[in-house]
mmCIF file of C-alpha atoms and ligand atoms in Angstrom:
data_model
loop_
_atom_site.group_PDB
_atom_site.id
_atom_site.type_symbol
_atom_site.label_atom_id
_atom_site.label_comp_id
_atom_site.label_asym_id
_atom_site.label_seq_id
_atom_site.Cartn_x
_atom_site.Cartn_y
_atom_site.Cartn_z
ATOM 1 C CA MET Y 20 94.920 135.815 89.748
ATOM 2 C CA LYS Y 21 94.005 132.085 89.606
ATOM 3 C CA LYS Y 22 93.865 130.477 93.026
ATOM 4 C CA PRO Y 23 95.760 127.363 93.530
ATOM 5 C CA ARG Y 24 93.264 124.440 93.426
ATOM 6 C CA ALA Y 25 92.483 122.926 96.741
ATOM 7 C CA LEU Y 26 92.425 119.326 97.003
ATOM 8 C CA HIS Y 27 89.144 118.024 98.527
ATOM 9 C CA ARG Y 28 90.023 114.854 100.401
ATOM 10 C CA THR Y 29 86.905 114.914 102.452
ATOM 11 C CA ARG Y 30 85.074 111.758 102.563
ATOM 12 C CA SER Y 31 81.462 112.496 101.377
ATOM 13 C CA LEU Y 32 78.795 110.100 102.552
ATOM 14 C CA ARG Y 33 76.407 111.074 100.084
ATOM 15 C CA LEU Y 34 78.838 110.406 97.050
ATOM 16 C CA VAL Y 35 79.867 107.051 98.639
ATOM 17 C CA GLN Y 36 76.150 106.008 98.681
ATOM 18 C CA GLU Y 37 75.759 107.085 95.054
ATOM 19 C CA LEU Y 38 78.647 105.011 94.089
ATOM 20 C CA SER Y 39 77.598 102.152 95.882
ATOM 21 C CA ARG Y 40 73.840 102.528 94.484
ATOM 22 C CA LEU Y 41 75.299 102.751 90.896
ATOM 23 C CA ALA Y 42 77.390 99.656 91.260
ATOM 24 C CA ALA Y 43 74.537 97.700 92.875
ATOM 25 C CA GLY Y 44 72.301 98.715 89.964
ATOM 26 C CA LEU Y 45 74.755 97.435 87.496
ATOM 27 C CA ALA Y 46 75.276 94.272 89.472
ATOM 28 C CA ALA Y 47 71.408 93.612 89.326
ATOM 29 C CA SER Y 48 70.908 94.736 85.728
ATOM 30 C CA GLY Y 49 68.793 92.566 83.524
ATOM 31 C CA SER Y 50 70.182 93.372 80.080
ATOM 32 C CA ARG Y 51 73.261 94.656 78.188
ATOM 33 C CA ILE Y 52 71.466 97.868 77.373
ATOM 34 C CA GLU Y 53 70.557 98.432 81.057
ATOM 35 C CA ASP Y 54 74.155 97.638 81.827
ATOM 36 C CA ALA Y 55 75.240 100.379 79.583
ATOM 37 C CA PHE Y 56 72.976 102.860 81.364
ATOM 38 C CA TRP Y 57 74.726 101.999 84.704
ATOM 39 C CA GLU Y 58 78.128 101.732 83.421
ATOM 40 C CA SER Y 59 78.126 105.194 81.968
ATOM 41 C CA ARG Y 60 76.794 106.912 85.085
ATOM 42 C CA LEU Y 61 79.194 104.915 87.282
ATOM 43 C CA ALA Y 62 82.266 105.755 85.045
ATOM 44 C CA ALA Y 63 81.252 109.409 84.971
ATOM 45 C CA LYS Y 64 81.321 109.554 88.676
ATOM 46 C CA ILE Y 65 84.565 107.427 89.050
ATOM 47 C CA LEU Y 66 86.283 109.706 86.646
ATOM 48 C CA ALA Y 67 85.208 112.850 88.659
ATOM 49 C CA GLN Y 68 86.986 111.310 91.665
ATOM 50 C CA LEU Y 69 90.027 110.308 89.894
ATOM 51 C CA ARG Y 70 90.358 113.920 88.330
ATOM 52 C CA ALA Y 71 89.871 115.398 91.748
ATOM 53 C CA GLY Y 72 92.905 113.363 92.998
ATOM 54 C CA ASP Y 73 90.718 111.728 95.549
ATOM 55 C CA ASP Y 74 90.844 107.986 96.324
ATOM 56 C CA GLN Y 75 88.762 108.108 99.676
ATOM 57 C CA ASN Y 76 85.299 107.865 98.376
ATOM 58 C CA LEU Y 77 86.110 105.209 95.999
ATOM 59 C CA GLU Y 78 87.716 103.213 98.730
ATOM 60 C CA ALA Y 79 84.997 103.948 101.134
ATOM 61 C CA ALA Y 80 82.400 102.692 98.562
ATOM 62 C CA LEU Y 81 84.664 99.598 98.126
ATOM 63 C CA ASP Y 82 84.609 98.763 101.679
ATOM 64 C CA GLN Y 83 80.979 99.175 101.830
ATOM 65 C CA LEU Y 84 80.220 96.977 98.914
ATOM 66 C CA TYR Y 85 82.655 94.344 100.278
ATOM 67 C CA GLU Y 86 80.395 93.959 103.133
ATOM 68 C CA THR Y 87 77.071 94.065 101.622
ATOM 69 C CA ASP Y 88 77.063 92.863 97.853
ATOM 70 C CA SER Y 89 79.925 90.868 96.545
ATOM 71 C CA VAL Y 90 78.659 91.061 92.925
ATOM 72 C CA ALA Y 91 78.449 94.876 92.899
ATOM 73 C CA TYR Y 92 81.889 94.825 94.577
ATOM 74 C CA GLY Y 93 83.362 92.969 91.677
ATOM 75 C CA GLU Y 94 81.523 95.302 89.054
ATOM 76 C CA PHE Y 95 82.824 98.468 90.996
ATOM 77 C CA ILE Y 96 86.415 97.148 91.043
ATOM 78 C CA TYR Y 97 86.178 96.469 87.393
ATOM 79 C CA ALA Y 98 84.690 99.806 86.633
ATOM 80 C CA ILE Y 99 87.534 101.662 88.597
ATOM 81 C CA GLU Y 100 90.180 99.653 86.693
ATOM 82 C CA ALA Y 101 88.495 100.582 83.377
ATOM 83 C CA ALA Y 102 88.396 104.230 84.168
ATOM 84 C CA ILE Y 103 92.109 104.115 85.237
ATOM 85 C CA GLU Y 104 93.580 102.093 82.350
ATOM 86 C CA CYS Y 105 91.560 102.958 79.247
ATOM 87 C CA SER Y 106 89.990 105.884 77.593
ATOM 88 C CA LEU Y 107 88.892 107.481 74.102
ATOM 89 C CA LEU Y 108 91.456 110.349 72.891
ATOM 90 C CA THR Y 109 90.728 112.348 69.927
ATOM 91 C CA HIS Y 110 93.832 113.329 67.983
ATOM 92 C CA GLU Y 111 93.933 115.035 64.730
ATOM 93 C CA ASN Y 112 90.265 114.397 64.078
ATOM 94 C CA THR Y 113 90.419 110.669 64.643
ATOM 95 C CA ASP Y 114 89.110 108.739 67.815
ATOM 96 C CA ASN Y 115 91.433 106.548 69.372
ATOM 97 C CA ASP Y 116 91.043 103.768 72.026
ATOM 98 C CA VAL Y 117 94.026 104.075 74.412
ATOM 99 C CA LEU Y 118 94.969 101.450 76.859
ATOM 100 C CA MET Y 119 97.801 101.412 79.464
ATOM 101 C CA PHE Y 120 99.398 98.031 79.381
ATOM 102 C CA ALA Y 121 101.976 96.008 81.336
ATOM 103 C CA ALA Y 122 104.480 93.308 80.325
ATOM 104 C CA PRO Y 123 105.455 91.481 83.499
ATOM 105 C CA ILE Y 124 108.678 89.378 83.960
ATOM 106 C CA LEU Y 125 109.143 86.853 86.805
ATOM 107 C CA THR Y 126 112.648 86.505 87.780
ATOM 108 C CA TRP Y 127 115.078 85.117 90.439
ATOM 109 C CA SER Y 128 118.507 85.396 91.369
ATOM 110 C CA ARG Y 129 121.076 84.687 94.103
ATOM 111 C CA PHE Y 130 122.738 87.978 93.194
ATOM 112 C CA SER Y 131 120.524 91.127 92.443
ATOM 113 C CA ILE Y 132 117.635 91.697 90.268
ATOM 114 C CA PRO Y 133 117.657 94.774 87.988
ATOM 115 C CA SER Y 134 115.309 97.715 88.255
ATOM 116 C CA GLY Y 135 115.113 101.414 87.169
ATOM 117 C CA PRO Y 136 116.070 103.039 83.923
ATOM 118 C CA VAL Y 137 116.646 100.870 80.695
ATOM 119 C CA SER Y 138 119.262 101.828 78.176
ATOM 120 C CA GLY Y 139 118.185 103.102 74.734
ATOM 121 C CA PRO Y 140 119.426 100.075 72.723
ATOM 122 C CA VAL Y 141 117.785 97.408 74.910
ATOM 123 C CA LEU Y 142 114.542 99.348 74.998
ATOM 124 C CA ALA Y 143 114.444 99.709 70.982
ATOM 125 C CA ASP Y 144 114.960 95.960 70.861
ATOM 126 C CA VAL Y 145 112.174 95.242 73.159
ATOM 127 C CA ARG Y 146 109.857 97.672 71.143
ATOM 128 C CA VAL Y 147 110.586 95.925 67.949
ATOM 129 C CA GLN Y 148 109.735 92.578 69.490
ATOM 130 C CA LEU Y 149 106.547 93.895 71.101
ATOM 131 C CA GLN Y 150 105.525 95.484 67.575
ATOM 132 C CA THR Y 151 106.227 92.208 65.766
ATOM 133 C CA HIS Y 152 104.745 89.806 68.044
ATOM 134 C CA VAL Y 153 102.316 91.425 70.430
ATOM 135 C CA MET Y 154 100.669 94.675 69.074
ATOM 136 C CA ALA Y 155 98.196 94.642 66.263
ATOM 137 C CA GLN Y 156 98.922 96.233 62.843
ATOM 138 C CA GLU Y 157 97.432 99.637 63.088
ATOM 139 C CA THR Y 158 98.464 100.588 66.639
ATOM 140 C CA ARG Y 159 101.046 103.189 68.007
ATOM 141 C CA PHE Y 160 102.483 102.492 71.357
ATOM 142 C CA VAL Y 161 104.807 103.884 73.693
ATOM 143 C CA LEU Y 162 107.094 102.248 76.561
ATOM 144 C CA ALA Y 163 108.347 103.941 79.656
ATOM 145 C CA ASN Y 164 112.126 103.800 79.833
ATOM 146 C CA CYS Y 165 112.212 101.906 83.071
ATOM 147 C CA LEU Y 166 111.997 98.491 84.592
ATOM 148 C CA PHE Y 167 109.496 98.807 87.444
ATOM 149 C CA SER Y 168 109.659 96.760 90.556
ATOM 150 C CA PRO Y 169 106.396 96.215 92.528
ATOM 151 C CA ASP Y 170 107.420 99.035 94.984
ATOM 152 C CA GLN Y 171 107.833 101.475 91.934
ATOM 153 C CA LEU Y 172 104.365 100.969 90.286
ATOM 154 C CA PRO Y 173 102.313 104.062 90.580
ATOM 155 C CA ARG Y 174 100.391 103.894 93.986
ATOM 156 C CA GLY Y 175 96.639 104.534 94.360
ATOM 157 C CA TYR Y 176 93.888 104.975 91.884
ATOM 158 C CA HIS Y 177 94.320 108.674 90.908
ATOM 159 C CA LEU Y 178 98.091 108.536 90.581
ATOM 160 C CA THR Y 179 97.836 105.464 88.392
ATOM 161 C CA HIS Y 180 95.130 107.347 86.221
ATOM 162 C CA GLU Y 181 97.622 110.395 86.010
ATOM 163 C CA PHE Y 182 100.444 108.136 84.867
ATOM 164 C CA ALA Y 183 98.167 106.424 82.294
ATOM 165 C CA GLY Y 184 97.206 109.981 81.139
ATOM 166 C CA ARG Y 185 100.829 110.749 80.217
ATOM 167 C CA LEU Y 186 101.331 107.353 78.492
ATOM 168 C CA TRP Y 187 98.057 107.771 76.449
ATOM 169 C CA ALA Y 188 99.015 111.142 75.296
ATOM 170 C CA ALA Y 189 102.553 109.971 74.276
ATOM 171 C CA ALA Y 190 101.039 107.017 72.432
ATOM 172 C CA VAL Y 191 98.545 109.037 70.361
ATOM 173 C CA ASN Y 192 101.538 111.553 69.585
ATOM 174 C CA GLU Y 193 103.411 108.730 68.268
ATOM 175 C CA GLU Y 194 106.247 109.061 70.806
ATOM 176 C CA HIS Y 195 108.139 105.819 71.300
ATOM 177 C CA TYR Y 196 109.385 106.323 74.858
ATOM 178 C CA LEU Y 197 108.366 107.956 77.923
ATOM 179 C CA HIS Y 198 111.216 109.241 80.066
ATOM 180 C CA ILE Y 199 110.774 108.389 83.920
ATOM 181 C CA ASN Y 200 112.870 110.566 86.277
ATOM 182 C CA PRO Y 201 114.758 107.881 88.192
ATOM 183 C CA ARG Y 202 114.906 110.027 91.444
ATOM 184 C CA GLN Y 203 111.072 109.746 91.594
ATOM 185 C CA LEU Y 204 111.329 105.930 91.654
ATOM 186 C CA ALA Y 205 110.839 104.346 95.212
ATOM 187 C CA GLU Y 206 113.719 102.057 96.667
ATOM 188 C CA THR Y 207 113.226 98.407 95.696
ATOM 189 C CA GLY Y 208 113.136 95.759 98.149
ATOM 190 C CA ARG Y 209 115.589 92.868 97.604
ATOM 191 C CA PHE Y 210 114.092 89.400 97.256
ATOM 192 C CA LEU Y 211 115.188 86.045 95.946
ATOM 193 C CA SER Y 212 112.408 86.107 93.574
ATOM 194 C CA ASP Y 213 110.414 89.084 92.341
ATOM 195 C CA THR Y 214 108.369 90.508 89.382
ATOM 196 C CA ARG Y 215 109.379 93.339 87.000
ATOM 197 C CA TYR Y 216 107.157 95.426 84.876
ATOM 198 C CA LEU Y 217 107.459 97.229 81.560
ATOM 199 C CA LEU Y 218 104.778 99.703 81.321
ATOM 200 C CA GLY Y 219 103.307 101.465 78.164
ATOM 201 C CA ALA Y 220 100.302 102.512 76.457
ATOM 202 C CA VAL Y 221 98.838 101.447 73.007
ATOM 203 C CA ALA Y 222 96.613 103.594 70.833
ATOM 204 C CA ALA Y 223 94.417 102.270 67.998
ATOM 205 C CA PRO Y 224 91.730 103.873 65.959
ATOM 206 C CA GLN Y 225 88.443 103.417 67.760
ATOM 207 C CA GLY Y 226 87.120 99.782 67.516
ATOM 208 C CA LYS Y 227 90.345 98.418 66.023
ATOM 209 C CA PRO Y 228 92.456 95.589 67.540
ATOM 210 C CA MET Y 229 94.980 96.651 70.088
ATOM 211 C CA PHE Y 230 96.529 93.150 70.435
ATOM 212 C CA ARG Y 231 97.513 90.660 67.824
ATOM 213 C CA TRP Y 232 95.159 87.949 69.372
ATOM 214 C CA GLN Y 233 92.192 90.298 68.274
ATOM 215 C CA GLU Y 234 93.306 90.263 64.696
ATOM 216 C CA ILE Y 235 92.123 87.972 61.728
ATOM 217 C CA GLN Y 236 95.038 86.574 59.934
ATOM 218 C CA GLU Y 237 93.442 85.915 56.653
ATOM 219 C CA SER Y 238 96.572 85.644 54.659
ATOM 220 C CA ARG Y 239 98.324 83.119 56.712
ATOM 221 C CA ALA Y 240 99.100 79.996 54.792
ATOM 222 C CA SER Y 241 99.340 77.405 57.445
ATOM 223 C CA LYS Y 242 95.982 77.105 59.084
ATOM 224 C CA ASN Y 243 96.284 74.215 61.513
ATOM 225 C CA VAL Y 244 98.584 76.134 63.881
ATOM 226 C CA HIS Y 245 96.092 78.911 64.476
ATOM 227 C CA ALA Y 246 92.844 79.271 66.283
ATOM 228 C CA PRO Y 247 89.960 78.048 64.115
ATOM 229 C CA ASP Y 248 88.970 81.504 62.807
ATOM 230 C CA GLY Y 249 92.349 82.418 61.795
ATOM 231 C CA ARG Y 250 93.426 84.364 64.735
ATOM 232 C CA LEU Y 251 96.819 83.732 66.474
ATOM 233 C CA SER Y 252 95.976 82.275 69.969
ATOM 234 C CA LYS Y 253 97.202 84.108 73.021
ATOM 235 C CA GLU Y 254 99.270 80.970 73.708
ATOM 236 C CA GLU Y 255 100.991 81.289 70.310
ATOM 237 C CA ILE Y 256 101.560 84.978 70.897
ATOM 238 C CA LEU Y 257 103.006 84.378 74.345
ATOM 239 C CA GLN Y 258 105.543 81.700 73.009
ATOM 240 C CA ALA Y 259 106.664 84.227 70.360
ATOM 241 C CA TRP Y 260 107.051 87.114 72.850
ATOM 242 C CA GLN Y 261 108.774 84.658 75.257
ATOM 243 C CA ALA Y 262 111.304 83.502 72.680
ATOM 244 C CA HIS Y 263 112.053 87.015 70.982
ATOM 245 C CA GLY Y 264 111.307 89.264 74.115
ATOM 246 C CA SER Y 265 113.680 87.245 76.203
ATOM 247 C CA GLU Y 266 116.528 87.802 73.818
ATOM 248 C CA ALA Y 267 116.058 91.616 73.796
ATOM 249 C CA LEU Y 268 115.903 91.751 77.523
ATOM 250 C CA ARG Y 269 118.673 89.335 78.283
ATOM 251 C CA PRO Y 270 121.455 92.066 78.629
ATOM 252 C CA LEU Y 271 119.364 93.437 81.450
ATOM 253 C CA PHE Y 272 118.956 90.133 83.425
ATOM 254 C CA GLN Y 273 122.727 89.116 83.788
ATOM 255 C CA GLY Y 274 122.669 86.398 86.571
ATOM 256 C CA CYS Y 275 119.157 86.038 86.882
ATOM 257 C CA ALA Y 276 116.604 83.470 85.491
ATOM 258 C CA PHE Y 277 113.496 85.217 84.070
ATOM 259 C CA GLU Y 278 110.274 84.361 82.346
ATOM 260 C CA LEU Y 279 108.262 86.725 80.416
ATOM 261 C CA LEU Y 280 104.503 86.861 80.728
ATOM 262 C CA LEU Y 281 101.783 88.027 78.160
ATOM 263 C CA PRO Y 282 101.566 91.614 78.094
ATOM 264 C CA ASP Y 283 97.996 92.796 78.427
ATOM 265 C CA SER Y 284 95.968 95.681 80.016
ATOM 266 C CA PHE Y 285 97.671 96.928 83.273
ATOM 267 C CA PHE Y 286 95.362 95.497 85.843
ATOM 268 C CA SER Y 287 94.930 92.161 84.099
ATOM 269 C CA ALA Y 288 98.707 91.611 83.591
ATOM 270 C CA TRP Y 289 99.281 92.581 87.166
ATOM 271 C CA ARG Y 290 96.911 90.095 88.662
ATOM 272 C CA THR Y 291 98.224 87.302 86.245
ATOM 273 C CA ALA Y 292 101.765 88.186 87.435
ATOM 274 C CA ASP Y 293 100.769 88.161 91.160
ATOM 275 C CA ARG Y 294 99.012 84.846 90.755
ATOM 276 C CA LEU Y 295 101.882 83.173 88.725
ATOM 277 C CA ALA Y 296 104.718 84.759 90.792
ATOM 278 C CA ARG Y 297 103.730 82.273 93.641
ATOM 279 C CA PRO Y 298 104.484 78.932 92.105
ATOM 280 C CA TYR Y 299 107.496 80.672 90.334
ATOM 281 C CA SER Y 300 109.088 81.918 93.589
ATOM 282 C CA THR Y 301 108.384 78.293 95.062
ATOM 283 C CA HIS Y 302 110.432 76.789 92.416
ATOM 284 C CA ALA Y 303 112.903 79.415 92.675
ATOM 285 C CA THR Y 304 113.286 78.860 96.466
ATOM 286 C CA VAL Y 305 113.567 75.120 96.227
ATOM 287 C CA ASN Y 306 116.237 75.521 93.421
ATOM 288 C CA PHE Y 307 118.070 77.950 95.587
ATOM 289 C CA LEU Y 308 117.912 75.712 98.672
ATOM 290 C CA GLN Y 309 119.176 72.654 96.731
ATOM 291 C CA SER Y 310 121.933 74.442 95.296
ATOM 292 C CA THR Y 311 123.225 76.480 98.298
ATOM 293 C CA LEU Y 312 122.763 73.697 100.957
ATOM 294 C CA ASN Y 313 123.950 71.032 98.339
ATOM 295 C CA ILE Y 314 120.986 68.754 99.107
ATOM 296 C CA PRO Y 315 118.202 67.055 97.276
ATOM 297 C CA ALA Y 316 114.822 68.432 97.643
ATOM 298 C CA SER Y 317 113.733 65.302 99.276
ATOM 299 C CA ARG Y 318 115.758 66.271 102.420
ATOM 300 C CA LEU Y 319 113.457 69.427 102.637
ATOM 301 C CA ARG Y 320 110.308 69.758 104.776
ATOM 302 C CA ALA Y 321 107.663 72.483 104.015
ATOM 303 C CA VAL Y 322 105.289 73.927 106.599
ATOM 304 C CA ILE Y 323 102.207 75.647 105.259
ATOM 305 C CA ALA Y 324 99.992 78.022 107.469
ATOM 306 C CA PRO Y 325 97.292 80.452 107.145
ATOM 307 C CA PHE Y 326 97.837 84.094 108.300
ATOM 308 C CA HIS Y 327 94.985 86.482 109.003
ATOM 309 C CA ASP Y 328 94.432 90.109 109.427
ATOM 310 C CA GLN Y 329 90.725 90.944 109.654
ATOM 311 C CA TRP Y 330 90.320 87.999 107.029
ATOM 312 C CA LEU Y 331 92.597 85.419 105.681
ATOM 313 C CA GLU Y 332 95.195 87.498 103.893
ATOM 314 C CA GLU Y 333 97.969 84.794 102.726
ATOM 315 C CA TYR Y 334 99.711 81.686 103.483
ATOM 316 C CA ARG Y 335 103.243 81.533 104.529
ATOM 317 C CA VAL Y 336 105.204 78.429 103.603
ATOM 318 C CA SER Y 337 108.459 77.658 105.712
ATOM 319 C CA PHE Y 338 111.312 75.324 104.536
ATOM 320 C CA THR Y 339 113.272 73.254 107.167
ATOM 321 C CA LEU Y 340 115.476 70.363 106.781
ATOM 322 C CA ASN Y 341 113.549 67.021 107.225
ATOM 323 C CA ASP Y 342 115.033 66.383 110.580
ATOM 324 C CA ARG Y 343 115.421 69.813 111.989
ATOM 325 C CA ASP Y 344 112.837 72.344 113.113
ATOM 326 C CA ASP Y 345 114.774 75.437 112.426
ATOM 327 C CA VAL Y 346 113.100 77.506 109.730
ATOM 328 C CA LEU Y 347 115.757 78.103 106.943
ATOM 329 C CA TYR Y 348 113.748 80.091 104.537
ATOM 330 C CA GLY Y 349 110.168 81.132 103.940
ATOM 331 C CA ILE Y 350 107.958 82.521 101.265
ATOM 332 C CA VAL Y 351 104.687 84.343 101.146
ATOM 333 C CA TRP Y 352 101.698 82.846 99.004
ATOM 334 C CA ALA Y 353 99.375 85.864 98.944
ATOM 335 C CA LEU Y 354 95.747 85.533 98.070
ATOM 336 C CA VAL Y 355 95.107 87.080 94.535
ATOM 337 C CA GLY Y 356 91.744 88.388 93.162
ATOM 338 C CA ASP Y 357 88.673 86.791 94.531
ATOM 339 C CA GLU Y 358 90.526 84.014 96.345
ATOM 340 C CA ASP Y 359 89.470 83.517 99.921
ATOM 341 C CA GLU Y 360 89.374 81.047 102.681
ATOM 342 C CA HIS Y 361 86.960 78.883 100.612
ATOM 343 C CA SER Y 362 89.629 78.608 97.611
ATOM 344 C CA ASP Y 363 91.733 75.446 97.207
ATOM 345 C CA THR Y 364 94.774 77.528 97.860
ATOM 346 C CA VAL Y 365 96.418 74.783 100.214
ATOM 347 C CA ALA Y 366 96.113 72.163 97.488
ATOM 348 C CA GLN Y 367 97.809 74.365 94.988
ATOM 349 C CA ILE Y 368 100.626 75.042 97.279
ATOM 350 C CA GLU Y 369 101.001 71.389 98.007
ATOM 351 C CA SER Y 370 101.084 70.375 94.250
ATOM 352 C CA THR Y 371 103.592 73.019 93.407
ATOM 353 C CA LEU Y 372 105.872 71.850 96.271
ATOM 354 C CA ARG Y 373 105.481 68.267 94.927
ATOM 355 C CA GLU Y 374 106.370 69.439 91.573
ATOM 356 C CA CYS Y 375 109.505 70.815 92.906
ATOM 357 C CA GLY Y 376 110.340 67.575 94.576
ATOM 358 C CA VAL Y 377 109.410 68.465 98.151
ATOM 359 C CA THR Y 378 107.106 65.565 99.575
ATOM 360 C CA HIS Y 379 107.445 66.108 103.193
ATOM 361 C CA ILE Y 380 104.734 68.785 103.718
ATOM 362 C CA VAL Y 381 103.171 69.831 107.143
ATOM 363 C CA THR Y 382 99.899 71.774 106.779
ATOM 364 C CA LEU Y 383 98.828 73.769 109.995
ATOM 365 C CA ASP Y 384 95.511 75.171 110.538
ATOM 366 C CA HIS Y 385 96.311 77.582 113.454
ATOM 367 C CA HIS Y 386 95.037 81.040 112.898
ATOM 368 C CA PHE Y 387 98.383 82.920 112.634
ATOM 369 C CA LEU Y 388 98.302 86.774 112.853
ATOM 370 C CA LEU Y 389 100.378 88.557 110.119
ATOM 371 C CA GLU Y 390 103.329 89.149 112.200
ATOM 372 C CA TYR Y 391 106.710 90.623 111.009
ATOM 373 C CA CYS Y 392 110.050 91.015 112.568
ATOM 374 C CA GLU Y 393 110.171 94.389 114.375
ATOM 375 C CA GLU Y 394 113.832 94.727 113.340
ATOM 376 C CA CYS Y 395 113.855 94.222 109.706
ATOM 377 C CA GLY Y 396 110.181 93.904 108.802
ATOM 378 C CA ALA Y 397 110.535 90.450 107.329
ATOM 379 C CA PRO Y 398 107.405 88.155 107.692
ATOM 380 C CA LEU Y 399 107.443 85.587 110.382
ATOM 381 C CA PHE Y 400 107.098 82.058 109.311
ATOM 382 C CA PRO Y 401 105.453 78.915 110.767
ATOM 383 C CA ASN Y 402 107.755 76.322 112.306
ATOM 384 C CA PRO Y 403 106.610 72.761 112.431
ATOM 385 C CA GLU Y 404 105.577 73.112 116.128
ATOM 386 C CA GLY Y 405 103.025 76.066 115.119
ATOM 387 C CA GLU Y 406 105.020 78.895 116.255
ATOM 388 C CA ALA Y 407 105.822 82.047 114.017
ATOM 389 C CA VAL Y 408 109.512 82.464 113.862
ATOM 390 C CA HIS Y 409 112.197 84.191 111.964
ATOM 391 C CA ALA Y 410 113.745 82.403 109.178
ATOM 392 C CA GLU Y 411 117.410 81.928 109.762
ATOM 393 C CA PHE Y 412 119.518 80.863 106.777
ATOM 394 C CA PRO Y 413 122.915 79.371 107.695
ATOM 395 C CA ASP Y 414 125.946 81.358 106.341
ATOM 396 C CA GLU Y 415 128.022 79.469 103.895
ATOM 397 C CA GLY Y 416 130.467 77.172 105.696
ATOM 398 C CA GLU Y 417 129.071 77.880 109.200
ATOM 399 C CA VAL Y 418 127.313 75.407 111.157
ATOM 400 C CA MET Y 419 125.276 77.769 113.205
ATOM 401 C CA PRO Y 420 122.354 79.617 111.523
ATOM 402 C CA VAL Y 421 122.674 83.255 111.646
ATOM 403 C CA HIS Y 422 120.024 86.174 111.449
ATOM 404 C CA LEU Y 423 120.181 87.720 108.010
ATOM 405 C CA HIS Y 424 120.173 91.337 109.229
HETATM 406 ZN ZN1 ZN J 503 114.341 90.375 111.361
#
C-alpha cells in the first residue's frame, strides 16, 4: 500500500546555502550564457521546493540574501515568481508556454465592494473583451469564475504555484472557466477603497506572443496611432480594455467607482495594482470626506508619518479638519517592490494630496511603531501632535465623533 506522503517542512541549512549561492552566482554573472547556467539550476531547486509544498527554505534564503546581497535578493525573487507563474506544458505533441495572469481592478464605494463568484453571463462578456483587446491571436486562456479580494488571493509560494498549475492545465485543455469553490474563499475585509482581481492562465505555442502588445500588426491601415514597428502599444491596449472591459464588468460594480488596470503576469499585475492603489485610495478618501462632510478639500488637513517594524514598512496618512486635531480618517500608503526609506515616497504622497485639493499638509518624521487598535485591528494614525490614535469618523448628523466599531 502506498504510504501517505509526509510533508517535509524542516528547514535545511544546506539547501538554504545552496539557493543563496546560486542566486549570488546569477547576480554576479558576466554574460547571458552564464545567466542561463545559473538560472536553470536555480529554477530546478526552486521548483523542487514548490512541489514539496515547502516555502520555508525559500523564505530563509530570501532573508539571508536581503541582509547580504541586494542584487542576488532581487534575482532570487524574480526566479521564484517565474517558477510560480509560468511554465512549459506539452499538450497533444505541442509545447505550450503557459502563464498565470491577473487583471486588477481598483475600486471604491461608500457601500460595499463585490467579491466572490461571478455569474456566467458577466464572465462570458469579460472573456470576449479580453480575447478581443488583450490576448494574442493564437492563445487559449481560462478565467477563474471569481472576483478575488486581496484576502482571497492564494497565500504563499507553493499554494500559488499549485493554483497556477490548475489554471495552466485548464488553459491548454481549452477550458474557458475554472470553477472556484466559494466556501474555500477567505472572508473579505471591508474598506472604502480596495483592489479586486480576475485570475486566469494563458497558453500559447512555445515562443509565440501571449499578449497583443507582443504582436506585429502588419495589416493595420493607420500607422501613426501604433508603435513605430506596427505593434499596438500597452497604453492603447489598456485604453481599449478599460473602455470595453468596464462595460462588461459594470453589472458587478453597482454603486462603486472602478478602474481597470492592464492584465499582465500575476506578480507584475499585483505589484502594479499595489502601487496604483495608493493614489487611487487617496483620491477616493478625499472624495468621500468632501461629500460626506459637505466641505471643500481646502478645509482638510493631511498628516503624513512613517511607520516602522524592523524597517520602514509604510506611511500612514491622517485626515483632520483644518482647525481640529481629531483624526477623522486614515489611509495606509504601503511601500511596494524595492521602495525603502531612501525613496521619494513622501513627495509622491504630498503631490497626490495636492492633486486632490488638499494643500494643508503636515509631515512628521517621528519613528512610529506599526500599531493597531487592540479591539478592531484598525491601524492607528498620526495626529498633528505626533501621537498614533484611532481614526474616529463623525456619524451622520452627530456633532461628536464616534468610534467605528
Ligand atoms: Zn478600533
